[in-house]
């Protein structure tokens, strides 16, 4: 491959950018991925590893279903761990049970209602904290710290060239300018997440893209059993489209905000995943701004721990790590723009990049190839 030419140049090595590289190289195209960091360190490794497919609707569900097939294939081809775990929901109030029942009454038939004993059999929760729940069948779980490097290695083995520690300074039709020289290309996919305002500030302002900063933590605890699947709560239900759009969600949201205005102020999504080593990821809070404050309030972490102790069968947790994740946020679920011929800008803008990113990228590459004259360099990979 010429060092200065590619059929497709992908700017950004997060999950959306890697998805675009995967979609392009499978079609036999020569691909270069450019990223200013030494290795992917953004929101694609700073998340729960929860692929929440069944909680999406509309465009998001379409991308999530496509992504699910890619995740299953890549787990084998790239050699990372993936659990077809489903997602467990713990309902703690009658209004949450009513919301789950309404969501389960759907033609997809992929949400199964559970009684309290079923939930307690699947998760080490306090018996007095659970009224019932549900299982979202299609959902998956990965370890984000493992999966992203595995994808980079796999794509490199397919012929994708990675130019890390290389900043992109400009993108125009047919050309990408970088701090290590010019790359000529048939098509550019810009997938830089929240940093779109650094590369294309006018586009970011017009699309209403800001940053959403979230606090998360990893803890150790002596739990009697493992957590069978990623765990959501009522705070999660009022966030995800399939539940939040239902009229029953209003009662849940009103009660949660009235009972715990402190947690509502954090814009809490009380959810949990368990890593292979037994530790739990707790979170998360949300704060939106063009440039959110880097200072993380201890009140958020105190709330994570207190709420987890109230839910799980444990007397306490030992905090191992804390971090701040940042992702692009906007008025719509996804950003898809074509600012110039042969240039496509994509991002997941509601925090569902791991769930939908591979599907979004697949769709963007397919559309790009129908509007450009990019010719595959080799026979498409199976």
Tab-separated table of C-alpha atoms in Angstrom:
chain	number	residue	atom	x	y	z
A	1	UNK	CA	0.000	0.000	0.000
A	2	UNK	CA	1.298	3.433	-0.853
A	3	UNK	CA	2.066	5.442	2.265
A	4	UNK	CA	0.293	8.467	0.761
A	5	UNK	CA	-2.789	6.907	-0.851
A	6	UNK	CA	-5.811	4.886	0.247
A	7	UNK	CA	-9.277	4.156	-1.063
A	8	UNK	CA	-10.724	5.177	2.301
A	9	UNK	CA	-9.153	7.239	5.076
A	10	UNK	CA	-10.805	6.966	8.477
A	11	UNK	CA	-10.123	9.763	10.940
A	12	UNK	CA	-10.509	8.410	14.472
A	13	UNK	CA	-9.904	4.969	15.978
A	14	UNK	CA	-12.850	4.688	18.336
A	15	UNK	CA	-15.482	2.028	17.803
A	16	UNK	CA	-17.217	4.008	15.031
A	17	UNK	CA	-13.944	4.586	13.197
A	18	UNK	CA	-12.902	0.967	13.605
A	19	UNK	CA	-16.324	-0.061	12.340
A	20	UNK	CA	-15.836	2.073	9.245
A	21	UNK	CA	-12.409	0.531	8.629
A	22	UNK	CA	-13.916	-2.942	9.044
A	23	UNK	CA	-16.743	-2.206	6.618
A	24	UNK	CA	-14.326	-0.810	4.040
A	25	UNK	CA	-11.627	-3.498	4.226
A	26	UNK	CA	-14.277	-6.231	3.933
A	27	UNK	CA	-15.179	-4.679	0.593
A	28	UNK	CA	-11.606	-5.028	-0.605
A	29	UNK	CA	-10.704	-1.363	-0.164
A	30	UNK	CA	-7.330	-0.013	0.896
A	31	UNK	CA	-7.836	1.673	4.284
A	32	UNK	CA	-5.743	4.002	6.445
A	33	UNK	CA	-6.894	4.922	9.957
A	34	UNK	CA	-5.417	8.106	11.417
A	35	UNK	CA	-5.538	9.037	15.104
A	36	UNK	CA	-3.619	11.561	17.165
A	37	UNK	CA	-3.242	9.214	20.143
A	38	UNK	CA	-0.834	6.305	20.526
A	39	UNK	CA	-3.701	3.842	20.945
A	40	UNK	CA	-7.498	4.216	21.312
A	41	UNK	CA	-8.092	5.827	24.721
A	42	UNK	CA	-11.478	7.525	24.344
A	43	UNK	CA	-15.033	6.597	25.206
A	44	UNK	CA	-14.751	3.251	23.402
A	45	UNK	CA	-12.637	1.884	26.266
A	46	UNK	CA	-14.250	3.939	29.055
A	47	UNK	CA	-17.680	2.315	29.092
A	48	UNK	CA	-19.604	-0.611	30.560
A	49	UNK	CA	-18.965	-2.995	27.676
A	50	UNK	CA	-22.737	-3.321	27.505
A	51	UNK	CA	-24.246	-3.714	24.034
A	52	UNK	CA	-27.820	-2.714	24.800
A	53	UNK	CA	-29.498	-3.750	21.559
A	54	UNK	CA	-33.009	-4.578	22.722
A	55	UNK	CA	-33.577	-1.230	24.443
A	56	UNK	CA	-33.266	0.726	21.180
A	57	UNK	CA	-35.921	1.739	18.682
A	58	UNK	CA	-36.050	3.178	15.193
A	59	UNK	CA	-32.754	4.067	13.523
A	60	UNK	CA	-30.800	3.071	16.634
A	61	UNK	CA	-32.319	-0.404	16.658
A	62	UNK	CA	-31.539	-0.833	12.976
A	63	UNK	CA	-27.876	0.007	13.581
A	64	UNK	CA	-27.810	-2.097	16.755
A	65	UNK	CA	-29.122	-5.184	14.942
A	66	UNK	CA	-26.455	-4.800	12.247
A	67	UNK	CA	-23.810	-4.264	14.907
A	68	UNK	CA	-24.879	-7.388	16.783
A	69	UNK	CA	-24.068	-9.580	13.801
A	70	UNK	CA	-20.689	-7.917	13.422
A	71	UNK	CA	-19.895	-8.303	17.119
A	72	UNK	CA	-20.660	-12.023	16.981
A	73	UNK	CA	-18.452	-12.514	13.939
A	74	UNK	CA	-15.618	-10.363	15.252
A	75	UNK	CA	-15.511	-12.135	18.600
A	76	UNK	CA	-14.419	-15.252	16.734
A	77	UNK	CA	-12.269	-13.598	14.079
A	78	UNK	CA	-10.516	-11.098	16.365
A	79	UNK	CA	-10.359	-13.420	19.384
A	80	UNK	CA	-11.991	-11.464	22.203
A	81	UNK	CA	-14.474	-12.559	24.845
A	82	UNK	CA	-18.141	-11.902	24.193
A	83	UNK	CA	-21.128	-13.012	26.262
A	84	UNK	CA	-24.589	-13.492	24.776
A	85	UNK	CA	-25.773	-12.520	28.213
A	86	UNK	CA	-28.896	-10.524	27.583
A	87	UNK	CA	-29.573	-7.626	29.925
A	88	UNK	CA	-31.170	-7.984	33.337
A	89	UNK	CA	-33.502	-5.280	34.635
A	90	UNK	CA	-34.254	-4.994	38.346
A	91	UNK	CA	-37.601	-3.305	38.985
A	92	UNK	CA	-37.875	-1.804	42.464
A	93	UNK	CA	-41.365	-0.249	42.218
A	94	UNK	CA	-44.755	-1.084	40.749
A	95	UNK	CA	-44.530	1.718	38.177
A	96	UNK	CA	-41.306	0.165	36.860
A	97	UNK	CA	-43.053	-3.191	36.550
A	98	UNK	CA	-45.851	-1.496	34.601
A	99	UNK	CA	-43.318	0.101	32.262
A	100	UNK	CA	-41.587	-3.241	31.668
A	101	UNK	CA	-44.929	-4.914	30.937
A	102	UNK	CA	-45.759	-2.247	28.377
A	103	UNK	CA	-42.356	-2.628	26.701
A	104	UNK	CA	-42.669	-6.421	26.614
A	105	UNK	CA	-46.013	-6.122	24.792
A	106	UNK	CA	-44.180	-5.698	21.497
A	107	UNK	CA	-44.048	-7.581	18.205
A	108	UNK	CA	-40.320	-8.200	18.634
A	109	UNK	CA	-40.999	-10.496	21.590
A	110	UNK	CA	-37.430	-10.107	22.901
A	111	UNK	CA	-38.180	-8.901	26.437
A	112	UNK	CA	-39.154	-11.547	28.978
A	113	UNK	CA	-40.763	-10.488	32.246
A	114	UNK	CA	-39.320	-11.991	35.444
A	115	UNK	CA	-40.675	-12.297	38.936
A	116	UNK	CA	-38.573	-11.302	41.935
A	117	UNK	CA	-37.260	-14.836	42.499
A	118	UNK	CA	-36.088	-15.030	38.885
A	119	UNK	CA	-34.180	-11.765	39.256
A	120	UNK	CA	-32.601	-12.836	42.541
A	121	UNK	CA	-31.535	-16.117	40.961
A	122	UNK	CA	-29.660	-14.186	38.288
A	123	UNK	CA	-28.116	-11.435	40.421
A	124	UNK	CA	-26.841	-11.159	44.031
A	125	UNK	CA	-29.352	-8.482	45.013
A	126	UNK	CA	-31.125	-7.799	48.293
A	127	UNK	CA	-34.495	-9.501	48.402
A	128	UNK	CA	-36.227	-6.430	49.811
A	129	UNK	CA	-34.872	-4.259	46.975
A	130	UNK	CA	-36.509	-6.088	44.062
A	131	UNK	CA	-40.166	-6.358	43.039
A	132	UNK	CA	-39.555	-8.133	39.729
A	133	UNK	CA	-37.813	-7.385	36.475
A	134	UNK	CA	-37.121	-8.443	32.931
A	135	UNK	CA	-34.509	-9.929	30.628
A	136	UNK	CA	-33.689	-8.281	27.282
A	137	UNK	CA	-32.643	-11.292	25.223
A	138	UNK	CA	-30.551	-9.920	22.291
A	139	UNK	CA	-28.040	-7.963	24.354
A	140	UNK	CA	-24.335	-8.730	24.541
A	141	UNK	CA	-21.399	-7.963	26.831
A	142	UNK	CA	-17.706	-7.405	26.105
A	143	UNK	CA	-14.744	-6.029	28.043
A	144	UNK	CA	-14.047	-2.665	26.336
A	145	UNK	CA	-10.436	-2.593	27.479
A	146	UNK	CA	-9.840	-5.929	25.776
A	147	UNK	CA	-12.019	-5.601	22.700
A	148	UNK	CA	-10.748	-2.334	21.203
A	149	UNK	CA	-7.065	-3.374	21.055
A	150	UNK	CA	-8.184	-6.752	19.687
A	151	UNK	CA	-10.077	-5.008	16.890
A	152	UNK	CA	-7.025	-2.901	16.015
A	153	UNK	CA	-4.860	-6.022	15.780
A	154	UNK	CA	-7.458	-7.848	13.697
A	155	UNK	CA	-7.931	-4.973	11.264
A	156	UNK	CA	-4.176	-4.630	10.896
A	157	UNK	CA	-4.020	-8.329	10.016
A	158	UNK	CA	-6.587	-7.678	7.254
A	159	UNK	CA	-4.383	-4.965	5.798
A	160	UNK	CA	-5.692	-1.808	7.444
A	161	UNK	CA	-2.836	0.654	8.044
A	162	UNK	CA	-2.913	2.565	11.332
A	163	UNK	CA	-1.169	5.913	11.669
A	164	UNK	CA	-1.231	6.619	15.377
A	165	UNK	CA	0.314	9.716	16.968
A	166	UNK	CA	-0.722	11.560	13.823
A	167	UNK	CA	-3.102	14.523	13.964
A	168	UNK	CA	-5.396	15.468	11.102
A	169	UNK	CA	-5.238	19.188	10.335
A	170	UNK	CA	-7.611	19.362	7.396
A	171	UNK	CA	-10.044	17.328	5.298
A	172	UNK	CA	-11.164	18.211	1.765
A	173	UNK	CA	-12.424	16.221	-1.189
A	174	UNK	CA	-9.795	13.650	-2.131
A	175	UNK	CA	-7.228	14.683	0.485
A	176	UNK	CA	-6.471	14.461	4.185
A	177	UNK	CA	-3.779	16.718	5.637
A	178	UNK	CA	-1.927	15.337	8.670
A	179	UNK	CA	1.045	16.235	10.816
A	180	UNK	CA	2.946	13.495	8.963
A	181	UNK	CA	2.024	14.514	5.458
A	182	UNK	CA	-0.804	14.368	2.935
A	183	UNK	CA	-2.913	11.265	2.232
A	184	UNK	CA	-4.834	11.177	-1.036
A	185	UNK	CA	-8.022	9.176	-0.960
A	186	UNK	CA	-11.280	8.380	-2.668
A	187	UNK	CA	-13.351	8.885	0.463
A	188	UNK	CA	-12.885	10.182	4.015
A	189	UNK	CA	-14.839	9.001	7.040
A	190	UNK	CA	-14.514	11.440	9.930
A	191	UNK	CA	-15.305	9.621	13.181
A	192	UNK	CA	-13.669	11.723	15.878
A	193	UNK	CA	-16.577	11.647	18.347
A	194	UNK	CA	-16.820	14.851	20.416
A	195	UNK	CA	-13.713	16.383	18.848
A	196	UNK	CA	-15.593	17.169	15.658
A	197	UNK	CA	-15.630	20.767	16.893
A	198	UNK	CA	-11.821	20.789	16.724
A	199	UNK	CA	-11.704	19.672	13.095
A	200	UNK	CA	-14.984	21.069	11.745
A	201	UNK	CA	-16.223	23.718	14.214
A	202	UNK	CA	-18.913	25.177	11.971
A	203	UNK	CA	-20.447	21.757	11.340
A	204	UNK	CA	-20.407	20.987	15.074
A	205	UNK	CA	-22.116	24.271	15.927
A	206	UNK	CA	-24.739	23.858	13.215
A	207	UNK	CA	-25.511	20.296	14.349
A	208	UNK	CA	-25.612	21.278	18.031
A	209	UNK	CA	-22.822	18.896	19.053
A	210	UNK	CA	-21.460	19.318	22.581
A	211	UNK	CA	-19.645	17.010	24.988
A	212	UNK	CA	-21.227	14.783	27.609
A	213	UNK	CA	-18.914	13.960	30.497
A	214	UNK	CA	-19.770	11.005	32.687
A	215	UNK	CA	-18.279	9.645	35.887
A	216	UNK	CA	-17.676	5.918	36.349
A	217	UNK	CA	-15.828	3.636	38.732
A	218	UNK	CA	-14.653	0.052	39.151
A	219	UNK	CA	-15.057	-1.634	42.534
A	220	UNK	CA	-14.370	-4.935	44.240
A	221	UNK	CA	-16.837	-6.606	46.593
A	222	UNK	CA	-17.489	-9.958	48.235
A	223	UNK	CA	-20.698	-10.983	46.498
A	224	UNK	CA	-22.323	-14.380	47.108
A	225	UNK	CA	-22.736	-15.074	43.364
A	226	UNK	CA	-21.771	-13.537	40.052
A	227	UNK	CA	-23.937	-11.081	38.173
A	228	UNK	CA	-25.519	-13.080	35.365
A	229	UNK	CA	-25.809	-10.158	32.914
A	230	UNK	CA	-25.449	-6.369	32.722
A	231	UNK	CA	-27.941	-4.895	35.178
A	232	UNK	CA	-30.226	-1.910	34.581
A	233	UNK	CA	-32.554	-0.140	37.016
A	234	UNK	CA	-35.446	2.285	36.819
A	235	UNK	CA	-33.004	5.143	36.234
A	236	UNK	CA	-31.914	3.316	33.072
A	237	UNK	CA	-35.456	2.747	31.811
A	238	UNK	CA	-36.184	6.458	31.537
A	239	UNK	CA	-33.071	6.907	29.348
A	240	UNK	CA	-33.316	4.206	26.685
A	241	UNK	CA	-35.618	4.825	23.736
A	242	UNK	CA	-37.709	1.666	23.820
A	243	UNK	CA	-38.790	2.383	27.406
A	244	UNK	CA	-38.537	6.174	27.643
A	245	UNK	CA	-40.923	6.724	24.722
A	246	UNK	CA	-43.781	4.848	26.419
A	247	UNK	CA	-46.391	6.767	28.395
A	248	UNK	CA	-45.727	4.570	31.449
A	249	UNK	CA	-42.237	6.080	31.646
A	250	UNK	CA	-43.635	9.422	32.806
A	251	UNK	CA	-44.760	8.011	36.168
A	252	UNK	CA	-41.367	6.394	36.742
A	253	UNK	CA	-39.498	9.567	35.869
A	254	UNK	CA	-41.729	11.760	38.037
A	255	UNK	CA	-41.346	9.506	41.070
A	256	UNK	CA	-37.583	9.101	40.721
A	257	UNK	CA	-37.026	12.837	40.391
A	258	UNK	CA	-39.360	13.623	43.300
A	259	UNK	CA	-37.867	10.986	45.618
A	260	UNK	CA	-34.228	11.607	44.741
A	261	UNK	CA	-33.641	15.075	43.287
A	262	UNK	CA	-29.963	14.674	44.183
A	263	UNK	CA	-29.632	11.711	41.829
A	264	UNK	CA	-31.721	13.446	39.178
A	265	UNK	CA	-29.304	16.378	39.349
A	266	UNK	CA	-26.492	13.956	38.493
A	267	UNK	CA	-28.527	12.713	35.516
A	268	UNK	CA	-27.944	9.235	36.897
A	269	UNK	CA	-28.034	6.011	34.935
A	270	UNK	CA	-27.780	3.438	37.724
A	271	UNK	CA	-26.381	0.363	36.007
A	272	UNK	CA	-23.742	-2.305	36.541
A	273	UNK	CA	-21.597	-4.761	34.636
A	274	UNK	CA	-19.239	-7.387	36.030
A	275	UNK	CA	-15.829	-8.010	34.477
A	276	UNK	CA	-14.233	-11.454	34.178
A	277	UNK	CA	-12.130	-10.803	37.298
A	278	UNK	CA	-15.304	-10.301	39.364
A	279	UNK	CA	-15.014	-6.543	39.781
A	280	UNK	CA	-18.022	-4.339	39.030
A	281	UNK	CA	-18.290	-1.229	36.904
A	282	UNK	CA	-20.611	1.309	38.569
A	283	UNK	CA	-22.107	4.456	37.094
A	284	UNK	CA	-22.859	6.743	35.639
A	285	UNK	CA	-23.571	10.456	35.814
A	286	UNK	CA	-23.894	12.902	32.904
A	287	UNK	CA	-22.973	16.569	32.423
A	288	UNK	CA	-23.288	18.285	29.028
A	289	UNK	CA	-21.359	21.337	27.852
A	290	UNK	CA	-19.175	22.434	24.978
A	291	UNK	CA	-16.276	21.852	27.372
A	292	UNK	CA	-17.379	20.064	30.573
A	293	UNK	CA	-15.417	20.636	33.730
A	294	UNK	CA	-12.627	18.092	34.246
A	295	UNK	CA	-13.231	18.147	38.000
A	296	UNK	CA	-15.313	15.192	39.155
A	297	UNK	CA	-17.586	15.779	42.181
A	298	UNK	CA	-17.128	13.210	44.924
A	299	UNK	CA	-20.894	13.330	45.489
A	300	UNK	CA	-21.371	11.367	42.278
A	301	UNK	CA	-19.066	8.567	43.384
A	302	UNK	CA	-20.638	8.522	46.865
A	303	UNK	CA	-24.041	8.142	45.214
A	304	UNK	CA	-22.819	5.264	43.026
A	305	UNK	CA	-21.547	3.362	46.056
A	306	UNK	CA	-24.535	4.126	48.293
A	307	UNK	CA	-27.042	3.055	45.648
A	308	UNK	CA	-25.078	-0.111	44.908
A	309	UNK	CA	-24.945	-1.070	48.597
A	310	UNK	CA	-28.719	-0.560	48.819
A	311	UNK	CA	-29.200	-2.936	45.892
A	312	UNK	CA	-26.526	-5.651	46.212
A	313	UNK	CA	-25.958	-8.256	48.920
A	314	UNK	CA	-22.816	-6.677	50.326
A	315	UNK	CA	-21.759	-4.437	53.186
A	316	UNK	CA	-19.457	-2.340	51.069
A	317	UNK	CA	-17.201	-1.944	48.084
A	318	UNK	CA	-13.500	-1.266	47.670
A	319	UNK	CA	-12.916	1.361	45.030
A	320	UNK	CA	-10.235	0.360	42.527
A	321	UNK	CA	-10.519	2.988	39.782
A	322	UNK	CA	-12.410	6.153	38.873
A	323	UNK	CA	-12.557	7.817	35.490
A	324	UNK	CA	-14.337	10.342	33.333
A	325	UNK	CA	-15.724	9.327	29.973
A	326	UNK	CA	-16.602	11.890	27.318
A	327	UNK	CA	-18.772	11.393	24.254
A	328	UNK	CA	-20.463	13.557	21.630
A	329	UNK	CA	-23.987	14.673	22.490
A	330	UNK	CA	-26.517	16.287	20.199
A	331	UNK	CA	-30.221	16.816	19.595
A	332	UNK	CA	-30.486	13.619	17.556
A	333	UNK	CA	-29.252	10.095	18.243
A	334	UNK	CA	-26.710	10.189	15.417
A	335	UNK	CA	-24.673	12.669	13.430
A	336	UNK	CA	-24.456	11.901	9.690
A	337	UNK	CA	-23.244	14.756	7.516
A	338	UNK	CA	-21.596	15.127	4.125
A	339	UNK	CA	-19.811	18.498	4.305
A	340	UNK	CA	-18.004	17.948	0.995
A	341	UNK	CA	-18.012	15.462	-1.845
A	342	UNK	CA	-16.314	12.273	-0.722
A	343	UNK	CA	-16.345	13.293	2.972
A	344	UNK	CA	-18.700	11.682	5.511
A	345	UNK	CA	-18.911	12.697	9.172
A	346	UNK	CA	-20.498	10.198	11.569
A	347	UNK	CA	-20.955	9.898	15.322
A	348	UNK	CA	-23.283	8.336	17.861
A	349	UNK	CA	-24.525	11.341	19.823
A	350	UNK	CA	-26.497	9.822	22.699
A	351	UNK	CA	-23.912	7.567	24.345
A	352	UNK	CA	-24.816	4.376	22.470
A	353	UNK	CA	-21.680	4.121	20.350
A	354	UNK	CA	-20.659	0.655	21.522
A	355	UNK	CA	-24.176	-0.622	20.859
A	356	UNK	CA	-24.762	1.014	17.480
A	357	UNK	CA	-21.358	2.167	16.209
A	358	UNK	CA	-20.545	-0.831	14.017
A	359	UNK	CA	-23.965	-0.624	12.385
A	360	UNK	CA	-23.746	3.145	11.883
A	361	UNK	CA	-20.330	2.729	10.253
A	362	UNK	CA	-21.519	-0.125	8.019
A	363	UNK	CA	-24.420	1.991	6.784
A	364	UNK	CA	-22.193	5.032	6.207
A	365	UNK	CA	-19.655	3.060	4.164
A	366	UNK	CA	-22.401	1.446	2.086
A	367	UNK	CA	-23.901	4.855	1.322
A	368	UNK	CA	-20.485	6.385	0.606
A	369	UNK	CA	-19.641	3.752	-1.970
A	370	UNK	CA	-22.868	4.413	-3.867
A	371	UNK	CA	-22.035	8.120	-4.219
A	372	UNK	CA	-18.296	7.940	-5.060
A	373	UNK	CA	-16.231	6.270	-7.713
A	374	UNK	CA	-14.036	4.412	-5.213
A	375	UNK	CA	-12.926	1.146	-6.800
A	376	UNK	CA	-12.025	-1.834	-4.603
A	377	UNK	CA	-8.292	-2.513	-4.690
A	378	UNK	CA	-8.683	-6.261	-4.157
A	379	UNK	CA	-11.397	-8.867	-4.124
A	380	UNK	CA	-13.784	-8.281	-1.190
A	381	UNK	CA	-13.075	-10.260	1.938
A	382	UNK	CA	-15.707	-12.730	3.076
